Coordinates of C-alpha atoms in Angstrom, one line a residue:
Chain M
X19 CA 97.3 49.9 34.4
X20 CA 98.7 48.6 37.8
X21 CA 95.8 46.7 39.9
X22 CA 96.0 47.8 43.6
X23 CA 94.3 46.2 46.3
X24 CA 93.5 48.3 49.7
X25 CA 93.8 46.0 52.8
X26 CA 92.2 47.9 55.7
X27 CA 89.7 51.1 55.3
X28 CA 90.3 53.2 58.2
X29 CA 92.3 56.8 57.8
X30 CA 95.1 55.6 55.8
X31 CA 93.2 53.2 53.6
X32 CA 90.9 55.8 52.6
X33 CA 94.1 58.1 52.3
X34 CA 95.4 55.3 49.7
X35 CA 92.1 55.4 47.8
X36 CA 92.0 59.1 47.5
X37 CA 95.7 59.2 46.1
X38 CA 94.9 56.2 43.4
X39 CA 92.2 58.6 42.0
X40 CA 95.4 60.8 41.4
X41 CA 97.6 58.0 40.0
X42 CA 96.8 57.8 36.1
X43 CA 98.7 54.3 35.7
X44 CA 97.2 52.8 38.8
X45 CA 93.5 51.3 39.7
X46 CA 92.3 50.2 43.0
X47 CA 90.3 47.1 42.2
X48 CA 89.0 46.0 45.5
X49 CA 89.3 47.1 49.0
X50 CA 89.8 44.3 51.8
X51 CA 88.1 44.5 54.9
X52 CA 87.8 42.7 58.5
X53 CA 84.2 44.3 58.7
X54 CA 81.2 43.7 57.0
X55 CA 82.2 44.8 53.5
X56 CA 78.7 45.8 52.6
X57 CA 78.9 48.3 55.3
X58 CA 81.9 50.0 53.4
X59 CA 81.3 53.0 51.2
X60 CA 84.1 53.1 49.0
X61 CA 85.0 55.8 46.0
X62 CA 83.9 52.9 43.7
X63 CA 85.9 49.7 44.2
X64 CA 84.3 46.8 45.4
X65 CA 84.5 45.7 49.0
X66 CA 85.5 42.0 49.9
X67 CA 86.2 40.7 53.4
X68 CA 90.1 39.5 54.0
X69 CA 89.3 35.9 54.3
X70 CA 88.6 36.1 50.2
X71 CA 91.7 37.7 49.6
X72 CA 92.8 34.2 48.4
X73 CA 90.3 34.5 45.5
X74 CA 92.1 37.8 44.1
X75 CA 95.7 36.0 43.4
X76 CA 96.0 37.0 39.7
X77 CA 93.9 39.6 39.8
X78 CA 96.0 42.1 41.8
X79 CA 99.2 43.3 41.0
X80 CA 100.2 45.1 44.6
X81 CA 98.2 44.9 47.9
X82 CA 98.5 48.1 50.1
X83 CA 98.5 47.2 53.6
X84 CA 96.7 50.0 55.2
X85 CA 96.4 48.3 59.0
X86 CA 98.5 49.8 62.0
X87 CA 101.9 48.9 63.2
X88 CA 101.4 48.2 66.9
X89 CA 98.6 45.3 66.1
X90 CA 97.9 44.6 62.6
X91 CA 101.3 44.8 60.3
X92 CA 103.4 42.4 62.2
X93 CA 101.2 39.4 61.2
X94 CA 99.5 41.0 58.3
X95 CA 102.7 41.5 56.6
X96 CA 103.9 38.1 56.5
X97 CA 100.4 36.5 55.6
X98 CA 99.6 38.6 53.0
X99 CA 103.3 38.8 51.3
X100 CA 102.3 34.9 50.9
X101 CA 99.9 35.5 48.7
X102 CA 100.6 39.2 46.8
X103 CA 103.1 41.8 46.5
X104 CA 103.1 44.2 49.2
X105 CA 103.7 47.5 50.5
X106 CA 103.1 48.7 54.3
X107 CA 104.0 51.5 56.2
X108 CA 105.4 49.8 59.2
X109 CA 106.8 52.3 61.7
X110 CA 107.8 50.7 64.9
X111 CA 111.2 51.7 64.4
X112 CA 112.9 49.3 67.0
X113 CA 111.2 46.2 65.6
X114 CA 111.7 47.3 61.4
X115 CA 114.7 44.5 61.2
X116 CA 112.4 41.9 62.8
X117 CA 109.6 43.0 60.6
X118 CA 111.8 43.0 57.6
X119 CA 113.0 39.6 58.0
X120 CA 109.5 38.0 58.8
X121 CA 108.1 39.7 55.5
X122 CA 111.4 38.7 53.3
X123 CA 111.2 35.0 54.4
X124 CA 107.1 34.9 53.5
X125 CA 108.0 36.9 50.3
X126 CA 110.5 34.7 49.1
X127 CA 109.3 31.8 49.7
X128 CA 105.9 32.8 47.8
X129 CA 107.9 34.5 45.2
X130 CA 106.6 38.0 45.8
X131 CA 108.1 40.8 46.6
X132 CA 107.1 43.3 49.8
X133 CA 108.3 46.8 50.6
X134 CA 107.9 47.9 54.3
X135 CA 108.0 51.0 56.2
X136 CA 106.9 53.6 53.2
X137 CA 105.2 56.7 54.1
X138 CA 106.8 60.1 55.2
X139 CA 108.9 59.0 58.5
X140 CA 109.6 56.2 57.9
X141 CA 109.6 56.8 54.4
X142 CA 110.6 60.3 52.5
X143 CA 112.1 61.6 55.6
X144 CA 114.2 58.2 55.6
X145 CA 115.3 58.7 52.0
X146 CA 116.4 62.3 52.9
X147 CA 118.6 61.3 55.6
X148 CA 120.4 58.6 53.7
X149 CA 120.9 61.2 50.8
X150 CA 122.0 63.8 53.2
X151 CA 124.7 61.5 54.5
X152 CA 125.9 60.1 51.5
X153 CA 126.6 63.5 49.6
X154 CA 127.8 65.4 53.0
X155 CA 129.3 63.0 55.0
X156 CA 130.5 65.4 57.4
X157 CA 127.9 67.0 59.4
X158 CA 125.0 66.2 61.5
X159 CA 121.2 65.2 60.5
X160 CA 118.3 66.6 62.8
X161 CA 114.7 65.8 62.5
X162 CA 112.1 68.1 63.4
X163 CA 108.7 67.3 63.2
X164 CA 105.2 69.3 63.3
X165 CA 103.2 71.5 63.4
X166 CA 101.1 69.1 63.1
X167 CA 98.7 66.6 65.3
X168 CA 100.1 63.9 67.7
X169 CA 97.7 61.1 67.9
X170 CA 99.4 59.4 70.5
X171 CA 99.7 62.5 72.7
X172 CA 95.8 63.6 72.1
X173 CA 95.0 60.0 73.2
X174 CA 96.9 60.6 76.4
X175 CA 95.1 63.7 77.2
X176 CA 91.6 61.7 76.0
X177 CA 92.6 59.4 79.1
X178 CA 92.9 61.8 81.7
X179 CA 89.8 62.2 84.0
X180 CA 87.5 65.1 83.3
X181 CA 88.5 65.2 79.5
X182 CA 85.9 65.0 77.1
X183 CA 88.0 65.5 74.2
X184 CA 91.2 66.7 73.0
X185 CA 93.7 67.5 70.0
X186 CA 97.7 67.9 70.7
X187 CA 99.7 69.7 68.4
X188 CA 103.8 69.2 68.2
X189 CA 105.4 72.4 67.3
X190 CA 109.3 72.6 66.2
X191 CA 111.0 75.6 68.2
X192 CA 111.6 77.9 65.3
X193 CA 114.7 79.2 67.1
X194 CA 116.2 75.7 67.5
X195 CA 115.4 74.6 63.9
X196 CA 117.2 77.9 62.6
X197 CA 120.3 77.5 64.4
X198 CA 120.3 73.8 63.1
X199 CA 120.2 74.9 59.8
X200 CA 122.8 77.7 60.5
X201 CA 125.2 75.0 61.8
X202 CA 125.4 76.7 65.1
X203 CA 126.1 74.8 68.5
X204 CA 122.6 74.3 70.1
X205 CA 121.4 72.1 72.6
X206 CA 119.2 69.2 71.0
X207 CA 116.4 68.0 74.0
X208 CA 113.1 67.3 73.8
X209 CA 112.6 70.8 75.5
X210 CA 114.5 73.1 73.2
X211 CA 113.4 71.0 69.9
X212 CA 109.8 71.0 70.2
X213 CA 107.2 72.3 72.2
X214 CA 103.2 71.0 72.8
X215 CA 100.2 72.8 72.4
X216 CA 97.1 70.9 73.7
X217 CA 93.5 71.9 72.9
X218 CA 91.0 70.4 75.4
X219 CA 87.5 70.0 75.8
X220 CA 86.6 69.3 79.5
X221 CA 83.5 67.2 81.2
X222 CA 81.2 69.9 82.7
X223 CA 82.3 70.6 86.4
X224 CA 85.7 69.2 85.8
X225 CA 88.7 70.7 87.8
X226 CA 90.4 72.5 84.9
X227 CA 93.6 73.3 87.1
X228 CA 94.2 69.9 88.0
X229 CA 93.6 68.5 84.1
X230 CA 96.1 71.2 83.1
X231 CA 98.5 69.9 85.8
X232 CA 97.9 66.5 84.9
X233 CA 98.9 67.0 81.5
X234 CA 101.8 69.1 81.7
X235 CA 103.4 66.9 84.3
X236 CA 102.5 63.6 82.5
X237 CA 106.1 61.9 82.1
X238 CA 107.6 60.7 78.9
X239 CA 104.5 62.8 76.9
X240 CA 104.6 66.1 78.5
X241 CA 106.7 66.8 81.5
X242 CA 110.0 67.4 79.1
X243 CA 108.2 69.7 76.9
X244 CA 106.9 73.3 77.1
X245 CA 103.3 72.4 77.1
X246 CA 100.3 74.8 76.8
X247 CA 96.9 73.8 77.5
X248 CA 93.9 75.7 76.1
X249 CA 90.4 74.8 76.9
X250 CA 87.6 75.0 74.3
X251 CA 84.4 73.9 73.5
X252 CA 83.4 70.9 72.0
X253 CA 82.0 72.9 69.0
X254 CA 85.6 75.0 68.8
X255 CA 87.3 71.4 68.5
X256 CA 85.1 70.6 65.7
X257 CA 85.0 73.4 64.2
X258 CA 89.1 74.7 64.2
X259 CA 90.6 71.1 65.0
X260 CA 89.0 68.7 62.8
X261 CA 91.9 68.1 60.2
X262 CA 94.8 65.7 61.1
X263 CA 97.8 68.2 59.6
X264 CA 101.1 67.1 60.1
X265 CA 105.0 67.4 58.6
X266 CA 108.1 68.1 59.7
X267 CA 111.6 68.7 58.3
X268 CA 114.9 67.0 58.1
X269 CA 118.5 68.9 58.2
X270 CA 121.6 67.8 57.1
X271 CA 124.2 70.8 58.1
X272 CA 127.5 70.1 57.3
X273 CA 130.8 71.2 55.6
X274 CA 132.8 70.8 52.5
X275 CA 135.7 72.0 53.7
X276 CA 137.0 73.2 57.3
X277 CA 135.4 76.9 57.1
X278 CA 132.6 76.1 54.3
X279 CA 129.1 75.1 55.2
X280 CA 126.6 73.4 53.5
X281 CA 123.0 72.9 54.6
X282 CA 120.1 70.6 53.1
X283 CA 116.4 71.2 54.3
X284 CA 114.0 68.8 53.5
X285 CA 110.3 69.9 54.6
X286 CA 106.8 68.7 54.6
X287 CA 103.9 70.7 55.3
X288 CA 100.6 68.5 55.1
X289 CA 96.8 69.3 55.4
X290 CA 96.3 65.6 56.0
X291 CA 98.7 62.9 57.2
X292 CA 97.0 59.7 56.3
X293 CA 96.2 61.4 52.5
X294 CA 99.8 62.3 52.0
X295 CA 101.2 58.9 53.9
X296 CA 98.8 57.2 51.5
X297 CA 100.2 59.3 48.7
X298 CA 103.5 57.6 49.3
X299 CA 102.3 54.0 49.6
X300 CA 100.5 54.3 46.1
X301 CA 104.1 55.6 44.9
X302 CA 106.0 52.9 46.3
X303 CA 103.2 50.5 44.9
X304 CA 103.8 51.3 41.4
X305 CA 107.5 50.4 42.0
X306 CA 107.0 47.5 43.8
X307 CA 104.9 46.4 41.1
X308 CA 107.4 47.1 38.5
X309 CA 110.1 45.4 40.5
X310 CA 108.0 42.3 40.7
X311 CA 107.4 42.3 37.1
X312 CA 111.2 41.9 36.6
X313 CA 111.4 39.1 38.8
X314 CA 112.6 40.6 42.0
X315 CA 111.5 38.7 45.4
X316 CA 112.1 39.0 49.1
X317 CA 111.6 42.3 51.3
X318 CA 112.7 45.8 50.4
X319 CA 112.5 49.3 51.7
X320 CA 112.6 52.6 49.8
X321 CA 116.5 52.7 49.9
X322 CA 116.1 49.9 47.3
X323 CA 113.9 51.5 44.9
X324 CA 115.0 53.8 41.7
X325 CA 113.5 57.2 41.0
X326 CA 112.7 55.6 37.3
X327 CA 110.4 53.1 39.6
X328 CA 108.6 55.5 41.9
X329 CA 107.4 57.6 38.9
X330 CA 105.0 57.1 36.0
X331 CA 107.0 58.6 33.7
X332 CA 109.1 57.0 31.2
X333 CA 113.0 56.9 31.7
X334 CA 113.6 59.0 28.7
X335 CA 110.7 61.5 29.6
X336 CA 112.5 61.9 33.0
X337 CA 115.9 62.3 31.6
X338 CA 114.4 64.9 29.1
X339 CA 112.2 66.7 31.4
X340 CA 113.3 66.6 34.7
X341 CA 117.1 66.6 34.9
Chain B
X5 CA 138.2 50.8 49.2
X6 CA 136.6 52.2 45.8
X7 CA 139.8 53.9 43.6
X8 CA 138.7 56.9 42.0
X9 CA 140.7 59.0 39.3
X10 CA 139.4 62.8 38.9
X11 CA 139.9 63.9 35.5
X12 CA 140.4 67.6 35.3
X13 CA 141.5 69.8 38.1
X14 CA 139.7 73.3 38.1
X15 CA 137.1 74.4 40.9
X16 CA 135.3 70.9 40.4
X17 CA 138.0 68.7 40.2
X18 CA 139.6 70.2 43.5
X19 CA 135.9 70.0 45.2
X20 CA 135.6 66.3 44.0
X21 CA 139.0 65.8 45.8
X22 CA 138.1 67.6 49.1
X23 CA 135.0 65.7 49.0
X24 CA 136.9 62.1 48.7
X25 CA 138.8 63.5 51.5
X26 CA 135.4 62.8 53.4
X27 CA 134.5 59.7 52.0
X28 CA 135.9 56.7 54.2
X29 CA 135.2 54.3 51.9
X30 CA 136.7 55.7 48.6
X31 CA 140.1 57.1 47.5
X32 CA 141.5 59.2 45.0
X33 CA 144.4 57.2 43.1
X34 CA 145.0 59.9 40.4
X35 CA 144.3 62.9 39.1
X36 CA 144.2 63.2 35.1
X37 CA 145.3 66.6 33.8
X38 CA 145.7 68.4 30.0
X39 CA 148.3 70.3 31.6
X40 CA 151.7 69.5 32.8
X41 CA 151.3 67.0 35.7
X42 CA 154.2 68.5 37.3
X43 CA 152.7 71.9 37.7
X44 CA 149.6 70.4 39.9
X45 CA 149.9 70.7 43.7
X46 CA 147.4 67.9 44.7
X47 CA 146.0 67.1 48.2
X48 CA 148.3 64.1 48.0
X49 CA 147.3 61.7 45.0
X50 CA 149.6 61.7 42.0
X51 CA 149.0 63.4 39.1
X52 CA 149.0 62.0 35.0
X53 CA 148.7 63.6 31.9
X54 CA 145.1 62.5 30.4
X55 CA 147.2 60.7 27.5
X56 CA 148.6 58.6 29.9
X57 CA 144.6 57.3 30.9
X58 CA 145.1 54.1 29.3
X59 CA 147.9 53.2 31.6
X60 CA 145.4 53.2 34.4
X61 CA 142.6 50.4 33.2
X62 CA 142.5 48.0 35.9
X63 CA 143.8 50.5 38.7
X64 CA 141.1 52.5 38.7
X65 CA 137.2 51.9 39.6
X66 CA 135.5 55.2 38.5
X67 CA 136.7 58.2 36.8
X68 CA 134.7 61.1 37.8
X69 CA 134.9 63.5 34.6
X70 CA 135.5 67.1 36.0
X71 CA 135.5 69.2 32.8
X72 CA 132.7 71.8 31.9
X73 CA 129.5 71.0 29.5
X74 CA 130.0 73.5 26.8
X75 CA 133.2 72.1 25.7
X76 CA 134.8 69.1 27.4
X77 CA 132.0 66.7 28.5
X78 CA 130.5 66.2 25.1
X79 CA 133.6 64.4 23.8
X80 CA 135.3 63.6 27.4
X81 CA 132.0 61.6 28.2
X82 CA 132.2 58.9 25.1
X83 CA 136.0 59.0 25.3
X84 CA 136.7 58.0 28.7
X85 CA 133.6 55.7 29.1
X86 CA 135.7 53.3 26.6
X87 CA 138.2 52.7 29.3
X88 CA 136.7 53.2 32.6
X89 CA 133.5 53.6 34.7
X90 CA 132.3 57.2 34.7
X91 CA 130.6 59.9 36.4
X92 CA 129.9 63.5 34.9
X93 CA 127.9 66.7 35.7
X94 CA 126.8 67.3 32.5
X95 CA 124.2 70.4 32.7
X96 CA 123.2 71.4 29.2
X97 CA 119.8 70.3 29.6
X98 CA 118.8 70.3 25.8
X99 CA 121.6 68.4 25.0
X100 CA 121.0 65.5 27.8
X101 CA 119.2 63.0 25.6
X102 CA 121.7 63.0 23.0
X103 CA 124.7 63.1 25.6
X104 CA 123.1 60.1 27.4
X105 CA 122.7 58.2 23.9
X106 CA 126.4 58.8 22.8
X107 CA 128.0 58.2 26.4
X108 CA 125.7 55.0 26.6
X109 CA 126.9 53.6 23.0
X110 CA 130.4 53.8 23.9
X111 CA 129.9 52.5 27.5
X112 CA 128.0 49.6 26.4
X113 CA 130.4 48.7 23.7
X114 CA 133.0 48.5 26.3
X115 CA 131.4 47.2 29.0
X116 CA 131.6 50.2 31.5
X117 CA 128.8 52.0 33.3
X118 CA 128.5 56.0 33.0
X119 CA 126.3 57.9 35.2
X120 CA 125.6 61.5 33.5
X121 CA 124.5 64.9 34.9
X122 CA 125.4 64.3 38.6
X123 CA 125.6 67.2 40.8
X124 CA 122.7 69.5 42.5
X125 CA 120.6 70.5 39.3
X126 CA 120.8 68.7 37.5
X127 CA 121.2 66.1 40.1
X128 CA 119.9 66.3 43.7
X129 CA 117.0 68.8 42.3
X130 CA 116.1 66.4 39.4
X131 CA 115.7 63.7 42.0
X132 CA 113.1 65.8 44.2
X133 CA 111.4 67.1 41.2
X134 CA 110.6 63.4 40.3
X135 CA 109.8 62.1 43.8
X136 CA 107.6 65.3 44.9
X137 CA 105.4 64.3 41.6
X138 CA 105.7 60.8 42.0
X139 CA 104.1 61.3 45.7
X140 CA 101.9 64.2 44.6
X141 CA 100.8 63.5 41.0
X142 CA 98.1 66.6 41.5
X143 CA 100.2 70.1 41.8
X144 CA 102.9 72.1 40.3
X145 CA 107.0 72.2 40.9
X146 CA 108.7 75.1 40.9
X147 CA 112.8 75.7 40.9
X148 CA 114.1 78.9 42.7
X149 CA 117.7 79.3 42.2
X150 CA 120.0 81.1 44.5
X151 CA 121.1 83.1 46.7
X152 CA 124.5 82.2 44.9
X153 CA 126.8 83.1 42.3
X154 CA 126.4 82.9 38.8
X155 CA 129.5 82.5 37.0
X156 CA 127.6 82.8 33.4
X157 CA 126.3 86.5 34.7
X158 CA 129.4 87.8 36.1
X159 CA 131.4 86.9 33.0
X160 CA 128.6 88.5 30.6
X161 CA 129.1 91.5 32.7
X162 CA 133.0 91.0 32.7
X163 CA 133.0 91.7 29.0
X164 CA 131.2 95.2 29.0
X165 CA 133.9 97.9 28.2
X166 CA 135.3 99.7 31.3
X167 CA 134.3 96.6 33.9
X168 CA 137.8 95.2 35.5
X169 CA 136.2 92.8 37.5
X170 CA 132.4 91.6 38.8
X171 CA 130.2 89.3 40.5
X172 CA 126.5 88.6 40.1
X173 CA 124.1 87.0 42.6
X174 CA 120.8 85.4 41.7
X175 CA 118.7 86.0 44.6
X176 CA 115.3 84.5 45.0
X177 CA 112.3 86.7 45.5
X178 CA 111.1 85.6 49.0
X179 CA 107.3 86.6 48.4
X180 CA 107.1 84.8 45.6
X181 CA 108.8 81.7 47.2
X182 CA 106.4 82.1 50.3
X183 CA 103.3 82.1 47.6
X184 CA 104.7 79.2 45.8
X185 CA 104.7 77.2 48.9
X186 CA 101.4 78.2 50.3
X187 CA 100.1 77.1 46.8
X188 CA 98.4 80.4 46.3
X189 CA 98.3 81.6 42.8
X190 CA 101.0 83.7 41.7
X191 CA 102.3 84.8 38.3
X192 CA 106.2 83.2 37.7
X193 CA 108.0 85.3 35.8
X194 CA 111.6 85.7 35.3
X195 CA 111.1 89.4 37.3
X196 CA 108.8 87.7 40.2
X197 CA 110.7 84.7 40.8
X198 CA 114.6 86.3 40.8
X199 CA 116.5 89.4 41.5
X200 CA 120.1 90.0 40.3
X201 CA 122.6 91.9 42.4
X202 CA 125.7 92.9 40.6
X203 CA 128.7 93.8 42.5
X204 CA 131.1 95.5 39.7
X205 CA 135.0 96.9 39.9
X206 CA 135.0 99.6 37.2
X207 CA 137.9 100.6 35.5
X208 CA 139.6 104.1 36.2
X209 CA 137.8 106.8 34.8
X210 CA 134.8 104.5 33.4
X211 CA 131.5 106.1 32.7
X212 CA 129.4 104.4 35.6
X213 CA 126.1 105.7 34.6
X214 CA 126.8 104.0 30.9
X215 CA 128.3 100.7 32.8
X216 CA 125.1 100.4 34.9
X217 CA 122.6 101.1 32.1
X218 CA 124.8 98.2 29.8
X219 CA 124.2 95.6 32.5
X220 CA 120.3 96.5 33.4
X221 CA 119.4 96.5 29.9
X222 CA 121.3 93.4 28.6
X223 CA 118.8 91.1 26.9
X224 CA 118.5 87.8 28.4
X225 CA 120.7 88.2 31.2
X226 CA 119.6 91.1 32.9
X227 CA 116.8 93.1 31.0
X228 CA 114.0 90.7 32.3
X229 CA 115.0 90.9 35.9
X230 CA 115.0 93.7 38.7
X231 CA 118.8 94.2 38.8
X232 CA 120.8 96.4 41.1
X233 CA 124.1 97.6 40.6
X234 CA 126.9 98.4 43.0
X235 CA 130.3 99.9 42.4
X236 CA 133.0 98.6 45.0
X237 CA 136.5 98.6 44.9
X238 CA 139.1 95.6 43.7
X239 CA 140.0 95.4 47.7
X240 CA 136.1 94.7 48.6
X241 CA 135.5 92.4 45.9
X242 CA 138.4 90.2 47.0
X243 CA 137.3 90.6 50.9
X244 CA 133.9 90.3 50.6
X245 CA 133.0 88.3 47.3
X246 CA 135.7 85.7 46.9
X247 CA 133.7 82.6 47.8
X248 CA 131.3 80.6 44.9
X249 CA 128.2 80.4 47.2
X250 CA 125.0 78.8 45.7
X251 CA 121.7 77.0 46.5
X252 CA 118.4 77.1 45.7
X253 CA 114.7 75.1 46.3
X254 CA 112.5 72.7 44.7
X255 CA 108.9 73.2 45.9
X256 CA 106.1 70.5 45.0
X257 CA 103.0 72.1 46.1
X258 CA 99.9 70.2 45.4
X259 CA 96.7 68.4 47.2
X260 CA 96.2 65.3 48.4
X261 CA 91.9 65.9 48.3
X262 CA 90.3 69.0 46.6
X263 CA 90.5 71.3 49.7
X264 CA 93.6 69.4 51.3
X265 CA 96.6 71.4 50.6
X266 CA 100.6 69.5 50.8
X267 CA 103.7 71.1 50.1
X268 CA 107.2 69.4 49.8
X269 CA 110.3 72.0 49.9
X270 CA 113.7 70.7 49.3
X271 CA 116.5 73.7 50.1
X272 CA 120.2 73.7 49.5
X273 CA 122.4 76.3 51.0
X274 CA 125.8 76.1 49.9
X275 CA 128.9 77.5 50.7
X276 CA 130.8 76.4 47.8
X277 CA 129.1 75.7 44.8
X278 CA 131.8 73.4 43.3
X279 CA 132.8 71.5 46.6
X280 CA 129.2 70.6 46.9
X281 CA 128.8 69.6 43.4
X282 CA 131.7 67.4 43.8
X283 CA 130.4 65.8 47.1
X284 CA 127.3 64.5 44.9
X285 CA 129.8 63.5 42.1
X286 CA 131.7 61.4 44.7
X287 CA 128.5 59.9 46.1
X288 CA 127.3 59.0 42.7
X289 CA 130.8 57.3 42.0
X290 CA 130.6 55.3 44.8
X291 CA 127.1 53.8 43.6
X292 CA 128.3 53.3 39.6
X293 CA 131.5 51.4 41.0
X294 CA 129.2 48.9 42.9
X295 CA 126.6 48.9 40.1
X296 CA 129.3 48.2 37.7
X297 CA 131.0 45.5 40.3
X298 CA 127.5 43.7 39.4
X299 CA 127.8 44.1 35.9
X300 CA 125.6 46.7 34.9
X301 CA 126.8 48.8 31.8
X302 CA 125.5 51.2 29.5
X303 CA 124.5 55.0 30.8
X304 CA 122.3 55.8 33.7
X305 CA 121.3 59.1 35.7
X306 CA 120.6 59.5 39.4
X307 CA 117.1 58.4 38.6
X308 CA 118.2 55.0 38.3
X309 CA 120.5 54.7 41.3
X310 CA 119.1 53.2 44.7
X311 CA 119.8 55.1 48.3
X312 CA 121.6 51.7 49.2
X313 CA 124.2 52.1 46.4
X314 CA 125.0 55.7 47.4
X315 CA 125.4 55.4 51.0
X316 CA 128.6 54.4 52.4
X317 CA 126.4 52.3 54.9
X318 CA 125.3 48.5 54.6
X319 CA 121.9 47.9 53.6
X320 CA 121.0 46.3 57.1
X321 CA 122.4 49.3 58.9
X322 CA 120.4 51.8 56.6
X323 CA 117.3 49.9 57.6
X324 CA 118.1 49.9 61.6
X325 CA 119.5 53.5 61.7
X326 CA 117.7 55.4 59.2
X327 CA 114.0 54.3 58.7

């Protein structure tokens, strides 16, 4: 059994915990938290304060860092890599090279292995972008996101005066998706690619017309998109919009000869974004534990991992049953 | 530049040659043939008889074996691996473990590296089956093929008395595809999953009703499917059915929690089956050349290859631009 520690018990940490319960060859041995460990109700694993981490050296094969990219992972990554093999879901695209270097330096010095930026984007979508271009070098790659909940956009709506609560869905524009798959020439702008659907609970007596205007005209977040705003009750929001679904698709459309098209589509439809992201972190954790066992150290990404290491099946079973 | 030899100049060999013209970091240095080399018109590379292969040792980094699985690759694989690093598209599923062992033994002894069963199925679809199960262990994997031309079924029709020529398309049943994606319970049988569309050129005076009966009742090939037969002229066949399109999709439908669904779909829509298969062989050839350069020997499959080795881009460019 691969012994796993979860570091951070928010949505993603709980998603990882669920995913571990589906992995026959892995077990959750501890959940690290910055809160009072006795306040955590886990699915079964003991909780421990992050300050106790050093006590677990030798008892954990890989730590899955489940903090956020904005504040946690930048410092958490190098710190934890000094003690354990790690996986994180660092998704601040511009800072990925810097994060890779920082985590890699700590891991090399400590003799551990750290995999960064696992999840579905970055993560599975990244894999598919590279795979698509490797097999179809002449063409273009397009990523559509959704239908799914954007936490950042939902938060932006919640900050508007008069808004009690809100949920925002990013939805790909189907005609544009189809045009891209067909290899047709199509203008790709924020507005042609995605639309935004907002479900808003207003405070009593709030000016709904002003709220709607504040949303659809908000620069960066909404102004460049076709945005619809629906006002609903708190009960409706709780009943119909409680989930955190997400998904999207990576399309590689290219040519194998001047007049011969080829299209590759990879699509995810996820009932729960954090649960699925957690599932990818768990598979990555399996690979990291195995690669570290073979002596590999430093920083890697999913680009450096083989399917054989990601899968619980043996190499000969994979050849026999999956080829 | 990675120096590539193509071994066999049929549809697949020509597909590989085209794909090499799209790969900036690879070049075709020779095409090996069992025919008279002077009879070959390549896109530019010299042709040589297979008997001259030993003369090319040291001048070729990887040989892409483009023979057929039924007759060629079983013997070609171990033979060529004695001299060169190789890639093949061996697709006789039951014999893959045996082929892996035979090629692996020859390669280990010679100090070469041989990758077997590249292409899209086996190949990319295999990768996606393993990836889907690794990240979503609770669920089921279903593969649909088509719309596309099945050469074996087209050949079976051509062998019927009174048939001058024929082309058979395998077409997935859309309602079943959708049910699988939605995670609905659906019976998966040959008939519910695929239908077969046949375009037949009959010989003059042939008994069309009897030909149609012979097709739709043919055991294994057609009897278990809903099959439609259309009689067309030789001109129509040449005009409307000259291509070799194919494709299909691998669907992993599962759950991240008891009542939370997740679906992963990987779809290929290929204008030319052999050209796209050739494109995958070329990417695999890049990886093999690099892995062999690092000293790896024996047999491997795409399950043992990293994205970093498949891609022409550098590891740091991949992290910067594709994560």
